[in-house]
mmCIF file of C-alpha atoms and ligand atoms in Angstrom:
data_model
loop_
_atom_site.group_PDB
_atom_site.id
_atom_site.type_symbol
_atom_site.label_atom_id
_atom_site.label_comp_id
_atom_site.label_asym_id
_atom_site.label_seq_id
_atom_site.Cartn_x
_atom_site.Cartn_y
_atom_site.Cartn_z
ATOM 1 C CA MET A 1 -292.137 -52.741 87.459
ATOM 2 C CA THR A 2 -291.967 -51.577 83.496
ATOM 3 C CA THR A 3 -293.593 -52.468 80.731
ATOM 4 C CA PHE A 4 -292.733 -51.504 77.357
ATOM 5 C CA ARG A 5 -296.101 -50.537 75.560
ATOM 6 C CA GLU A 6 -295.312 -51.307 71.487
ATOM 7 C CA PHE A 7 -297.148 -48.930 69.289
ATOM 8 C CA PRO A 8 -298.760 -50.514 65.958
ATOM 9 C CA SER A 9 -296.426 -51.379 63.387
ATOM 10 C CA GLY A 10 -296.117 -48.210 60.672
ATOM 11 C CA PHE A 11 -297.234 -45.440 62.982
ATOM 12 C CA TYR A 12 -295.824 -42.262 62.456
ATOM 13 C CA TRP A 13 -293.145 -40.548 64.615
ATOM 14 C CA GLY A 14 -292.044 -36.859 64.095
ATOM 15 C CA ALA A 15 -292.443 -33.507 65.020
ATOM 16 C CA ALA A 16 -294.778 -30.795 63.350
ATOM 17 C CA THR A 17 -293.199 -27.109 62.135
ATOM 18 C CA ALA A 18 -295.662 -24.064 60.668
ATOM 19 C CA ALA A 19 -294.276 -22.391 57.715
ATOM 20 C CA TYR A 20 -294.240 -18.746 59.009
ATOM 21 C CA GLN A 21 -293.126 -19.710 62.429
ATOM 22 C CA VAL A 22 -289.590 -21.062 60.743
ATOM 23 C CA GLU A 23 -289.423 -19.812 57.398
ATOM 24 C CA GLY A 24 -288.143 -16.366 57.749
ATOM 25 C CA GLY A 25 -288.530 -13.974 54.584
ATOM 26 C CA ILE A 26 -292.315 -13.823 54.404
ATOM 27 C CA GLU A 27 -293.442 -10.222 53.750
ATOM 28 C CA ASN A 28 -296.860 -10.211 52.496
ATOM 29 C CA THR A 29 -298.669 -11.578 55.327
ATOM 30 C CA ASP A 30 -300.933 -10.062 57.412
ATOM 31 C CA TRP A 31 -298.767 -10.825 60.323
ATOM 32 C CA ALA A 32 -296.299 -9.170 58.846
ATOM 33 C CA LYS A 33 -297.938 -5.889 58.165
ATOM 34 C CA ALA A 34 -299.538 -5.980 61.942
ATOM 35 C CA ALA A 35 -295.779 -6.182 62.579
ATOM 36 C CA LEU A 36 -294.616 -3.228 60.541
ATOM 37 C CA GLU A 37 -297.521 -1.068 62.521
ATOM 38 C CA GLY A 38 -295.662 -2.645 65.902
ATOM 39 C CA ARG A 39 -298.953 -4.468 67.185
ATOM 40 C CA VAL A 40 -297.174 -8.047 66.729
ATOM 41 C CA PRO A 41 -293.555 -9.024 67.259
ATOM 42 C CA GLU A 42 -291.470 -8.768 63.786
ATOM 43 C CA CYS A 43 -290.915 -12.785 62.706
ATOM 44 C CA GLY A 44 -287.763 -11.239 60.010
ATOM 45 C CA SER A 45 -285.735 -14.383 59.290
ATOM 46 C CA ALA A 46 -287.303 -16.638 61.918
ATOM 47 C CA CYS A 47 -285.057 -20.025 61.958
ATOM 48 C CA GLU A 48 -283.994 -19.695 58.272
ATOM 49 C CA HIS A 49 -285.661 -22.740 57.689
ATOM 50 C CA TYR A 50 -286.323 -21.361 53.965
ATOM 51 C CA THR A 51 -283.091 -22.026 53.421
ATOM 52 C CA ARG A 52 -282.086 -24.322 55.854
ATOM 53 C CA TYR A 53 -284.605 -26.850 55.829
ATOM 54 C CA GLU A 54 -282.236 -29.717 54.348
ATOM 55 C CA GLU A 55 -279.959 -29.298 57.714
ATOM 56 C CA ASP A 56 -282.775 -29.105 59.742
ATOM 57 C CA PHE A 57 -284.071 -32.833 58.237
ATOM 58 C CA ASP A 58 -281.174 -33.851 59.001
ATOM 59 C CA ILE A 59 -281.412 -33.515 62.527
ATOM 60 C CA ALA A 60 -285.200 -34.984 62.635
ATOM 61 C CA LYS A 61 -283.301 -38.058 60.826
ATOM 62 C CA ALA A 62 -280.488 -38.139 63.185
ATOM 63 C CA LEU A 63 -283.868 -37.598 65.917
ATOM 64 C CA GLY A 64 -285.226 -41.414 64.539
ATOM 65 C CA HIS A 65 -288.372 -39.336 63.211
ATOM 66 C CA ASN A 66 -290.149 -40.941 60.243
ATOM 67 C CA ALA A 67 -292.851 -38.389 59.588
ATOM 68 C CA HIS A 68 -292.612 -34.413 60.077
ATOM 69 C CA ARG A 69 -295.939 -32.158 59.339
ATOM 70 C CA LEU A 70 -295.185 -28.610 57.430
ATOM 71 C CA SER A 71 -296.880 -25.573 55.932
ATOM 72 C CA VAL A 72 -297.030 -24.293 53.149
ATOM 73 C CA GLU A 73 -297.502 -20.315 52.922
ATOM 74 C CA TRP A 74 -300.010 -19.322 50.887
ATOM 75 C CA ALA A 75 -299.115 -15.558 50.314
ATOM 76 C CA ARG A 76 -295.816 -17.197 48.389
ATOM 77 C CA ILE A 77 -298.030 -19.912 46.354
ATOM 78 C CA GLU A 78 -300.826 -17.402 45.743
ATOM 79 C CA PRO A 79 -299.305 -13.609 45.903
ATOM 80 C CA LYS A 80 -302.132 -11.797 44.373
ATOM 81 C CA GLU A 81 -305.433 -12.869 44.384
ATOM 82 C CA GLY A 82 -305.556 -15.669 41.201
ATOM 83 C CA VAL A 83 -302.317 -15.456 40.670
ATOM 84 C CA PHE A 84 -300.053 -18.505 41.383
ATOM 85 C CA ASP A 85 -296.212 -18.597 41.636
ATOM 86 C CA GLU A 86 -294.310 -21.447 40.222
ATOM 87 C CA GLU A 87 -290.853 -21.287 41.841
ATOM 88 C CA ALA A 88 -293.137 -21.395 45.017
ATOM 89 C CA ILE A 89 -294.423 -24.414 44.292
ATOM 90 C CA GLU A 90 -290.751 -25.998 43.164
ATOM 91 C CA HIS A 91 -289.564 -24.892 46.438
ATOM 92 C CA TYR A 92 -292.196 -27.060 48.175
ATOM 93 C CA ARG A 93 -291.024 -29.495 46.280
ATOM 94 C CA ARG A 94 -288.041 -29.693 46.871
ATOM 95 C CA VAL A 95 -288.759 -29.314 50.583
ATOM 96 C CA LEU A 96 -290.798 -32.343 49.806
ATOM 97 C CA GLN A 97 -287.958 -34.594 48.343
ATOM 98 C CA ALA A 98 -285.625 -33.304 51.160
ATOM 99 C CA LEU A 99 -288.253 -35.640 53.508
ATOM 100 C CA HIS A 100 -288.571 -38.036 51.036
ATOM 101 C CA ASP A 101 -284.750 -38.360 50.695
ATOM 102 C CA ARG A 102 -284.768 -39.124 54.616
ATOM 103 C CA GLY A 103 -287.205 -41.804 55.022
ATOM 104 C CA ILE A 104 -289.537 -39.175 56.489
ATOM 105 C CA THR A 105 -293.154 -39.343 55.344
ATOM 106 C CA PRO A 106 -294.853 -35.582 54.946
ATOM 107 C CA PHE A 107 -297.642 -34.485 56.294
ATOM 108 C CA VAL A 108 -298.791 -30.832 54.627
ATOM 109 C CA THR A 109 -301.274 -28.128 56.409
ATOM 110 C CA LEU A 110 -302.112 -25.552 53.701
ATOM 111 C CA TRP A 111 -303.019 -23.058 55.941
ATOM 112 C CA HIS A 112 -301.813 -22.427 58.882
ATOM 113 C CA PHE A 113 -302.735 -19.382 60.432
ATOM 114 C CA THR A 114 -301.346 -16.541 57.852
ATOM 115 C CA LEU A 115 -303.203 -15.132 55.089
ATOM 116 C CA PRO A 116 -301.944 -13.612 52.032
ATOM 117 C CA LEU A 117 -302.242 -9.402 52.232
ATOM 118 C CA TRP A 118 -304.595 -9.118 48.967
ATOM 119 C CA PHE A 119 -306.528 -11.737 51.147
ATOM 120 C CA SER A 120 -306.840 -10.149 54.702
ATOM 121 C CA GLU A 121 -307.416 -6.627 53.132
ATOM 122 C CA SER A 122 -310.337 -7.660 50.754
ATOM 123 C CA GLY A 123 -312.054 -8.907 54.031
ATOM 124 C CA GLY A 124 -310.093 -12.681 54.863
ATOM 125 C CA PHE A 125 -312.747 -15.314 55.672
ATOM 126 C CA GLU A 126 -315.295 -12.700 55.847
ATOM 127 C CA ARG A 127 -315.487 -12.229 52.426
ATOM 128 C CA PRO A 128 -318.528 -14.343 51.724
ATOM 129 C CA ASP A 129 -316.281 -15.753 48.319
ATOM 130 C CA ALA A 130 -313.573 -16.631 51.010
ATOM 131 C CA PRO A 131 -314.839 -20.545 50.645
ATOM 132 C CA ASP A 132 -314.510 -20.642 47.181
ATOM 133 C CA ILE A 133 -310.894 -18.783 47.015
ATOM 134 C CA PHE A 134 -309.417 -20.635 49.658
ATOM 135 C CA ALA A 135 -310.941 -23.942 47.653
ATOM 136 C CA ARG A 136 -309.027 -23.069 44.254
ATOM 137 C CA TYR A 137 -306.038 -22.516 46.198
ATOM 138 C CA ALA A 138 -306.394 -25.909 47.680
ATOM 139 C CA ALA A 139 -306.765 -27.386 45.166
ATOM 140 C CA TYR A 140 -304.252 -26.068 42.937
ATOM 141 C CA VAL A 141 -301.649 -27.058 45.861
ATOM 142 C CA VAL A 142 -302.551 -30.486 45.805
ATOM 143 C CA ALA A 143 -302.874 -30.957 42.229
ATOM 144 C CA LYS A 144 -299.163 -29.642 42.263
ATOM 145 C CA LEU A 145 -298.153 -31.808 45.151
ATOM 146 C CA GLN A 146 -300.018 -34.721 45.426
ATOM 147 C CA ASP A 147 -296.733 -36.879 43.197
ATOM 148 C CA GLN A 148 -294.719 -36.170 46.809
ATOM 149 C CA CYS A 149 -297.418 -36.219 49.713
ATOM 150 C CA HIS A 150 -300.392 -37.837 50.484
ATOM 151 C CA PHE A 151 -301.238 -36.263 54.021
ATOM 152 C CA PHE A 152 -302.870 -32.444 53.293
ATOM 153 C CA SER A 153 -304.807 -30.909 55.915
ATOM 154 C CA THR A 154 -306.871 -27.880 54.985
ATOM 155 C CA MET A 155 -306.383 -25.849 57.811
ATOM 156 C CA ASN A 156 -304.882 -25.386 60.931
ATOM 157 C CA GLU A 157 -307.002 -24.644 64.282
ATOM 158 C CA PRO A 158 -310.083 -22.697 63.294
ATOM 159 C CA PRO A 159 -311.284 -21.699 66.298
ATOM 160 C CA VAL A 160 -308.475 -20.427 68.198
ATOM 161 C CA TYR A 161 -307.757 -18.350 64.365
ATOM 162 C CA ALA A 162 -310.839 -16.892 64.992
ATOM 163 C CA SER A 163 -310.937 -16.307 68.729
ATOM 164 C CA ASN A 164 -308.123 -14.572 68.746
ATOM 165 C CA GLY A 165 -308.541 -12.473 65.910
ATOM 166 C CA TRP A 166 -312.046 -11.712 66.788
ATOM 167 C CA LEU A 167 -312.690 -11.818 70.487
ATOM 168 C CA ARG A 168 -309.416 -11.584 72.386
ATOM 169 C CA GLY A 169 -308.493 -8.913 70.301
ATOM 170 C CA SER A 170 -304.707 -10.986 70.182
ATOM 171 C CA TRP A 171 -304.568 -12.079 66.586
ATOM 172 C CA PRO A 172 -304.950 -10.334 62.944
ATOM 173 C CA PRO A 173 -307.705 -8.573 62.702
ATOM 174 C CA PHE A 174 -307.002 -7.349 66.394
ATOM 175 C CA HIS A 175 -311.370 -7.270 66.906
ATOM 176 C CA ARG A 176 -312.347 -7.687 70.362
ATOM 177 C CA PHE A 177 -315.680 -8.753 72.102
ATOM 178 C CA SER A 178 -314.323 -7.425 76.053
ATOM 179 C CA PHE A 179 -316.771 -9.769 77.623
ATOM 180 C CA ILE A 180 -314.533 -12.469 76.737
ATOM 181 C CA ASP A 181 -311.804 -11.112 79.051
ATOM 182 C CA ARG A 182 -313.946 -12.345 81.775
ATOM 183 C CA VAL A 183 -314.697 -16.077 80.798
ATOM 184 C CA ALA A 184 -312.253 -18.644 81.949
ATOM 185 C CA ILE A 185 -312.587 -20.718 78.662
ATOM 186 C CA THR A 186 -308.962 -21.915 78.555
ATOM 187 C CA ASN A 187 -306.390 -22.256 81.150
ATOM 188 C CA SER A 188 -303.774 -19.836 78.866
ATOM 189 C CA ASN A 189 -303.844 -17.035 80.717
ATOM 190 C CA ARG A 190 -302.999 -15.870 77.090
ATOM 191 C CA ARG A 191 -301.577 -11.922 76.925
ATOM 192 C CA VAL A 192 -304.534 -10.056 75.948
ATOM 193 C CA GLU A 193 -303.233 -7.099 73.745
ATOM 194 C CA LYS A 194 -305.065 -3.732 73.958
ATOM 195 C CA ALA A 195 -307.570 -4.026 70.534
ATOM 196 C CA PRO A 196 -308.395 -1.128 68.847
ATOM 197 C CA TYR A 197 -312.090 -2.776 68.338
ATOM 198 C CA ARG A 198 -314.313 -3.843 71.778
ATOM 199 C CA SER A 199 -317.740 -4.629 70.812
ATOM 200 C CA VAL A 200 -320.588 -6.903 70.555
ATOM 201 C CA ARG A 201 -320.554 -7.201 66.514
ATOM 202 C CA SER A 202 -316.994 -8.725 67.139
ATOM 203 C CA LEU A 203 -319.169 -11.241 68.374
ATOM 204 C CA TRP A 204 -321.606 -11.725 65.514
ATOM 205 C CA ARG A 205 -318.613 -11.481 63.266
ATOM 206 C CA TYR A 206 -316.511 -13.570 65.391
ATOM 207 C CA LEU A 207 -319.644 -16.541 64.624
ATOM 208 C CA ARG A 208 -319.923 -15.542 60.816
ATOM 209 C CA VAL A 209 -316.214 -16.100 60.392
ATOM 210 C CA MET A 210 -316.178 -19.372 62.027
ATOM 211 C CA LYS A 211 -319.218 -20.474 59.805
ATOM 212 C CA GLN A 212 -316.919 -19.213 56.312
ATOM 213 C CA LEU A 213 -314.256 -21.978 58.364
ATOM 214 C CA VAL A 214 -316.626 -24.428 58.344
ATOM 215 C CA ARG A 215 -317.582 -23.797 54.541
ATOM 216 C CA ALA A 216 -313.783 -23.410 53.346
ATOM 217 C CA HIS A 217 -312.830 -26.778 54.488
ATOM 218 C CA ASN A 218 -315.486 -28.456 53.011
ATOM 219 C CA ALA A 219 -315.365 -26.486 49.601
ATOM 220 C CA ALA A 220 -311.762 -27.673 49.930
ATOM 221 C CA TYR A 221 -312.579 -31.015 50.532
ATOM 222 C CA THR A 222 -314.566 -31.447 47.684
ATOM 223 C CA ALA A 223 -312.215 -28.811 44.546
ATOM 224 C CA ILE A 224 -309.337 -31.531 46.440
ATOM 225 C CA LYS A 225 -311.339 -34.615 46.060
ATOM 226 C CA LEU A 226 -312.113 -33.685 42.246
ATOM 227 C CA VAL A 227 -308.638 -33.411 40.717
ATOM 228 C CA SER A 228 -306.791 -35.349 43.656
ATOM 229 C CA PRO A 229 -309.457 -38.372 44.526
ATOM 230 C CA ALA A 230 -306.905 -40.666 46.389
ATOM 231 C CA VAL A 231 -304.992 -38.395 48.841
ATOM 232 C CA ASP A 232 -305.643 -38.102 52.043
ATOM 233 C CA VAL A 233 -307.541 -35.019 53.355
ATOM 234 C CA SER A 234 -307.970 -33.770 56.743
ATOM 235 C CA ILE A 235 -308.455 -31.124 59.081
ATOM 236 C CA VAL A 236 -306.525 -29.937 62.261
ATOM 237 C CA TYR A 237 -308.154 -29.737 65.292
ATOM 238 C CA HIS A 238 -307.220 -28.164 68.779
ATOM 239 C CA VAL A 239 -309.218 -29.750 71.673
ATOM 240 C CA ILE A 240 -309.476 -28.160 74.486
ATOM 241 C CA VAL A 241 -310.480 -30.839 77.179
ATOM 242 C CA PHE A 242 -312.933 -29.582 79.817
ATOM 243 C CA GLY A 243 -313.129 -32.196 82.511
ATOM 244 C CA ALA A 244 -315.083 -32.071 85.950
ATOM 245 C CA THR A 245 -315.204 -32.849 88.935
ATOM 246 C CA THR A 246 -317.926 -35.120 90.248
ATOM 247 C CA SER A 247 -320.700 -32.918 91.179
ATOM 248 C CA LEU A 248 -323.221 -33.007 88.345
ATOM 249 C CA TRP A 249 -322.895 -29.694 87.890
ATOM 250 C CA GLN A 250 -319.862 -29.492 86.965
ATOM 251 C CA ARG A 251 -319.947 -31.871 84.708
ATOM 252 C CA LEU A 252 -322.598 -30.649 82.899
ATOM 253 C CA ARG A 253 -320.462 -27.423 82.352
ATOM 254 C CA ALA A 254 -317.664 -29.692 80.904
ATOM 255 C CA CYS A 255 -320.379 -30.612 78.660
ATOM 256 C CA VAL A 256 -321.914 -27.835 77.239
ATOM 257 C CA ALA A 257 -317.943 -25.976 76.889
ATOM 258 C CA ASN A 258 -316.770 -29.410 75.012
ATOM 259 C CA TYR A 259 -319.793 -29.359 72.643
ATOM 260 C CA VAL A 260 -319.120 -25.243 72.239
ATOM 261 C CA TRP A 261 -315.473 -26.073 72.161
ATOM 262 C CA THR A 262 -314.977 -28.879 69.685
ATOM 263 C CA HIS A 263 -318.372 -30.399 68.379
ATOM 264 C CA ARG A 264 -320.182 -27.648 66.893
ATOM 265 C CA PHE A 265 -317.619 -27.339 64.600
ATOM 266 C CA MET A 266 -316.888 -30.773 63.774
ATOM 267 C CA ARG A 267 -319.957 -32.057 63.170
ATOM 268 C CA GLN A 268 -320.315 -29.635 60.120
ATOM 269 C CA VAL A 269 -317.226 -31.147 58.716
ATOM 270 C CA ALA A 270 -316.984 -34.360 59.858
ATOM 271 C CA LYS A 271 -318.662 -35.897 57.028
ATOM 272 C CA LYS A 272 -315.747 -33.887 54.417
ATOM 273 C CA THR A 273 -312.625 -35.337 56.114
ATOM 274 C CA ASP A 274 -310.938 -38.702 56.028
ATOM 275 C CA SER A 275 -308.629 -38.156 59.155
ATOM 276 C CA ILE A 276 -308.214 -35.594 61.760
ATOM 277 C CA GLY A 277 -305.263 -34.673 62.699
ATOM 278 C CA LEU A 278 -305.344 -33.380 66.748
ATOM 279 C CA ASN A 279 -303.461 -30.335 68.531
ATOM 280 C CA TYR A 280 -303.389 -30.758 72.220
ATOM 281 C CA TYR A 281 -302.402 -27.998 75.101
ATOM 282 C CA PHE A 282 -304.772 -27.743 77.287
ATOM 283 C CA TYR A 283 -306.830 -29.346 79.791
ATOM 284 C CA THR A 284 -309.381 -27.430 82.036
ATOM 285 C CA GLN A 285 -311.275 -29.464 84.950
ATOM 286 C CA PHE A 286 -314.449 -27.159 86.143
ATOM 287 C CA GLY A 287 -314.827 -26.965 89.956
ATOM 288 C CA ASP A 288 -311.120 -27.968 90.219
ATOM 289 C CA THR A 289 -308.769 -26.608 93.301
ATOM 290 C CA ARG A 290 -305.419 -28.169 92.811
ATOM 291 C CA THR A 291 -302.810 -25.694 92.075
ATOM 292 C CA TRP A 292 -301.066 -26.814 88.157
ATOM 293 C CA ARG A 293 -297.679 -27.196 87.770
ATOM 294 C CA LYS A 294 -296.869 -25.106 85.052
ATOM 295 C CA THR A 295 -294.816 -24.460 81.694
ATOM 296 C CA ASP A 296 -293.528 -21.414 80.539
ATOM 297 C CA MET A 297 -296.803 -20.181 78.521
ATOM 298 C CA ASP A 298 -298.163 -20.792 82.469
ATOM 299 C CA TRP A 299 -300.726 -23.406 80.791
ATOM 300 C CA ASN A 300 -301.105 -26.456 83.197
ATOM 301 C CA PHE A 301 -298.585 -29.277 82.734
ATOM 302 C CA ALA A 302 -300.763 -32.291 81.866
ATOM 303 C CA PRO A 303 -299.870 -33.991 78.996
ATOM 304 C CA GLU A 304 -301.568 -37.479 80.074
ATOM 305 C CA TYR A 305 -305.202 -36.095 78.942
ATOM 306 C CA ILE A 306 -303.807 -35.934 75.268
ATOM 307 C CA TYR A 307 -306.138 -39.594 76.180
ATOM 308 C CA GLU A 308 -309.356 -37.565 76.716
ATOM 309 C CA ALA A 309 -308.117 -35.373 73.794
ATOM 310 C CA LEU A 310 -308.212 -38.293 71.379
ATOM 311 C CA LYS A 311 -311.148 -39.775 72.923
ATOM 312 C CA ILE A 312 -313.829 -36.656 72.467
ATOM 313 C CA LEU A 313 -312.671 -36.734 68.239
ATOM 314 C CA ALA A 314 -312.641 -40.716 68.525
ATOM 315 C CA ARG A 315 -316.618 -39.980 68.437
ATOM 316 C CA TYR A 316 -316.244 -38.994 64.767
ATOM 317 C CA LYS A 317 -314.726 -42.275 63.589
ATOM 318 C CA LYS A 318 -311.972 -41.284 61.838
ATOM 319 C CA PRO A 319 -308.406 -42.289 61.339
ATOM 320 C CA LEU A 320 -306.512 -39.778 64.111
ATOM 321 C CA PHE A 321 -303.446 -38.391 64.191
ATOM 322 C CA VAL A 322 -301.508 -35.843 66.968
ATOM 323 C CA SER A 323 -300.296 -33.395 64.453
ATOM 324 C CA GLU A 324 -299.406 -31.352 67.363
ATOM 325 C CA ALA A 325 -298.649 -31.372 71.312
ATOM 326 C CA GLY A 326 -296.007 -30.037 73.665
ATOM 327 C CA LEU A 327 -295.052 -27.559 75.546
ATOM 328 C CA ALA A 328 -292.835 -23.806 75.995
ATOM 329 C CA ASP A 329 -289.829 -24.962 78.359
ATOM 330 C CA ALA A 330 -286.698 -22.983 77.404
ATOM 331 C CA LYS A 331 -284.495 -24.838 80.744
ATOM 332 C CA ASP A 332 -285.784 -28.531 79.196
ATOM 333 C CA GLU A 333 -286.323 -29.686 82.732
ATOM 334 C CA GLY A 334 -290.131 -31.577 82.034
ATOM 335 C CA ARG A 335 -289.806 -31.870 78.032
ATOM 336 C CA ALA A 336 -288.392 -35.312 78.575
ATOM 337 C CA GLU A 337 -291.467 -36.185 81.214
ATOM 338 C CA TYR A 338 -293.993 -34.558 79.533
ATOM 339 C CA ILE A 339 -293.476 -36.371 76.064
ATOM 340 C CA VAL A 340 -293.360 -39.810 77.967
ATOM 341 C CA LYS A 341 -296.723 -38.815 79.544
ATOM 342 C CA GLN A 342 -297.992 -37.867 76.293
ATOM 343 C CA VAL A 343 -296.722 -40.449 74.604
ATOM 344 C CA GLN A 344 -298.334 -43.070 77.298
ATOM 345 C CA GLY A 345 -301.369 -41.061 77.188
ATOM 346 C CA VAL A 346 -302.034 -41.786 73.524
ATOM 347 C CA TYR A 347 -301.448 -45.464 74.166
ATOM 348 C CA ARG A 348 -304.213 -45.677 76.488
ATOM 349 C CA ALA A 349 -306.109 -44.680 73.465
ATOM 350 C CA LEU A 350 -304.317 -46.827 71.533
ATOM 351 C CA ARG A 351 -305.736 -49.952 73.697
ATOM 352 C CA GLU A 352 -309.057 -48.605 74.378
ATOM 353 C CA GLY A 353 -309.718 -49.130 70.576
ATOM 354 C CA VAL A 354 -308.842 -45.507 69.309
ATOM 355 C CA ASP A 355 -307.351 -45.137 66.112
ATOM 356 C CA VAL A 356 -304.078 -43.010 66.515
ATOM 357 C CA ARG A 357 -301.743 -43.056 63.421
ATOM 358 C CA GLY A 358 -299.040 -40.810 63.925
ATOM 359 C CA HIS A 359 -297.642 -38.335 66.850
ATOM 360 C CA MET A 360 -295.922 -35.228 65.780
ATOM 361 C CA TYR A 361 -294.748 -32.947 69.077
ATOM 362 C CA TRP A 362 -294.938 -29.024 68.438
ATOM 363 C CA SER A 363 -292.149 -28.334 68.201
ATOM 364 C CA LEU A 364 -289.099 -29.610 66.018
ATOM 365 C CA LEU A 365 -287.260 -26.599 66.227
ATOM 366 C CA ASP A 366 -287.841 -23.178 68.775
ATOM 367 C CA ASN A 367 -289.771 -20.580 66.684
ATOM 368 C CA TYR A 368 -291.952 -17.963 66.036
ATOM 369 C CA GLU A 369 -294.535 -17.971 68.873
ATOM 370 C CA TRP A 370 -297.363 -15.576 67.550
ATOM 371 C CA ALA A 371 -297.852 -12.880 69.327
ATOM 372 C CA LEU A 372 -295.680 -13.451 71.986
ATOM 373 C CA GLY A 373 -292.161 -13.839 69.526
ATOM 374 C CA PHE A 374 -289.017 -15.608 69.797
ATOM 375 C CA GLU A 375 -289.360 -16.023 73.443
ATOM 376 C CA LYS A 376 -290.947 -19.115 74.084
ATOM 377 C CA ARG A 377 -289.344 -22.341 73.294
ATOM 378 C CA PHE A 378 -291.270 -25.225 72.173
ATOM 379 C CA GLY A 379 -288.382 -27.059 70.668
ATOM 380 C CA LEU A 380 -286.844 -30.520 70.902
ATOM 381 C CA VAL A 381 -283.983 -28.202 68.750
ATOM 382 C CA ALA A 382 -282.886 -24.653 70.146
ATOM 383 C CA VAL A 383 -282.133 -22.289 67.569
ATOM 384 C CA ASP A 384 -280.031 -19.206 68.646
ATOM 385 C CA TYR A 385 -281.117 -16.439 66.566
ATOM 386 C CA GLU A 386 -278.625 -14.534 66.030
ATOM 387 C CA THR A 387 -276.006 -17.628 64.642
ATOM 388 C CA GLN A 388 -278.793 -20.263 63.585
ATOM 389 C CA THR A 389 -277.068 -22.298 65.324
ATOM 390 C CA ARG A 390 -278.580 -25.394 66.332
ATOM 391 C CA THR A 391 -278.155 -27.629 69.410
ATOM 392 C CA ILE A 392 -280.562 -30.643 70.152
ATOM 393 C CA ARG A 393 -281.687 -30.242 73.289
ATOM 394 C CA PRO A 394 -281.659 -33.677 76.029
ATOM 395 C CA SER A 395 -285.260 -34.861 75.599
ATOM 396 C CA ALA A 396 -284.879 -34.877 71.981
ATOM 397 C CA TYR A 397 -282.900 -38.052 72.440
ATOM 398 C CA VAL A 398 -285.795 -39.424 75.333
ATOM 399 C CA TYR A 399 -288.190 -39.074 72.628
ATOM 400 C CA LYS A 400 -285.861 -40.451 69.566
ATOM 401 C CA GLU A 401 -285.601 -43.639 72.118
ATOM 402 C CA ILE A 402 -289.559 -43.980 71.835
ATOM 403 C CA CYS A 403 -289.562 -43.102 68.028
ATOM 404 C CA LEU A 404 -286.622 -45.889 66.908
ATOM 405 C CA ARG A 405 -288.205 -48.334 69.452
ATOM 406 C CA ASN A 406 -291.704 -47.902 68.163
ATOM 407 C CA GLY A 407 -293.277 -47.474 72.096
ATOM 408 C CA VAL A 408 -292.681 -46.292 75.307
ATOM 409 C CA VAL A 409 -292.265 -47.849 79.125
ATOM 410 C CA GLU A 410 -294.638 -47.552 81.219
HETATM 411 C C1 LIG B 501 -300.207 -23.791 66.664
HETATM 412 C C2 LIG B 501 -298.992 -23.454 66.888
HETATM 413 C C3 LIG B 501 -298.416 -22.672 68.144
HETATM 414 C C4 LIG B 501 -298.301 -23.873 69.485
HETATM 415 C C5 LIG B 501 -298.088 -23.490 70.356
HETATM 416 C C6 LIG B 501 -300.721 -24.211 68.348
HETATM 417 O O1 LIG B 501 -301.670 -23.816 68.348
HETATM 418 O O2 LIG B 501 -300.735 -24.128 65.849
HETATM 419 O O3 LIG B 501 -298.857 -22.682 65.722
HETATM 420 O O4 LIG B 501 -297.492 -21.916 67.922
HETATM 421 O O5 LIG B 501 -300.232 -23.952 69.685
HETATM 422 O O6 LIG B 501 -298.591 -21.876 71.201
#
């Protein structure tokens, strides 16, 4: 027997993108420089979303979305230290207007991984004054966009940014702590690039960057509230769910891992966040001997464990939004099932009293998957990068049904 699980009215349904991954034509960032040096794939014109955003939002609307998460590109808005580009702001105002025109509520992330070159070249988040610099930028953008957007996130996945950049050495600035290769902290099997630096100093620098990111978020929150007290300010956190078999030892390992990955950071920012964005991709079970079905990223196909991720964040007693969750699946064979199970997981958390207010699938479009380039396909909509043709995948219609009915069948 099947039952229809209805979500609370006003629930936000949609998808997410990030500026560098879709816009194209962004040349003044640490990632663009790394591409020139041959350390990461080139991003080039990506999905040309910078000029095609209206067409893309038409698709989102046709797919029943009432919300959309996007990011603005720091390097466009502040191309030189302390110099802000009004034209870049005007562009994003047009983008937000295009969403409103289609009845879609925007969620804006102020920084999604890429840094302006002037900032990365002068030390990036290792600069002692980085929190103030970031807070100035954040407050500037929010003051300019507040009449068009209520939901702002300061930053995307700080621990992913810091661990790929300072421990794994796979992202700029390519520092590596080689011991990390031996610790299976994720089920990601991410390709580890050959990094020039491998030193114990990287670990120390990583810890410093994490501290700076805490400070940067908190400073940005305070600065935003001074200029725009009414907006909702959140942080987007990538929760890896560490579970365990029943053995006491494995449960202890899971507890420690959840603390180290999520709570150690979150407890330092929890007082300065109005809501929290959850990005969910990984479930790892200690003591597990199962053979998992895999996504195209070689990640475990475990959508239902989003429930556990929401429970982990529920302890901070803030409204939660699923700001990203999804899979790479070029053939679109498992995406519909994945989405349905993921949404059922969200419903399970809601039923247990967790205050979840939205669900944004990653991603609306296929896009630049960082160090893996354009090969991985996360989109509800397929992109042909030669012709820039968009093709809606069949699974997008399954999600459309969920969005329009405001619920899921179980
Ligand atoms: C990031 C996205 C990325 C996605 C899939 C998230 O960690 O926020 O930028 O594309 O995961 O790897």
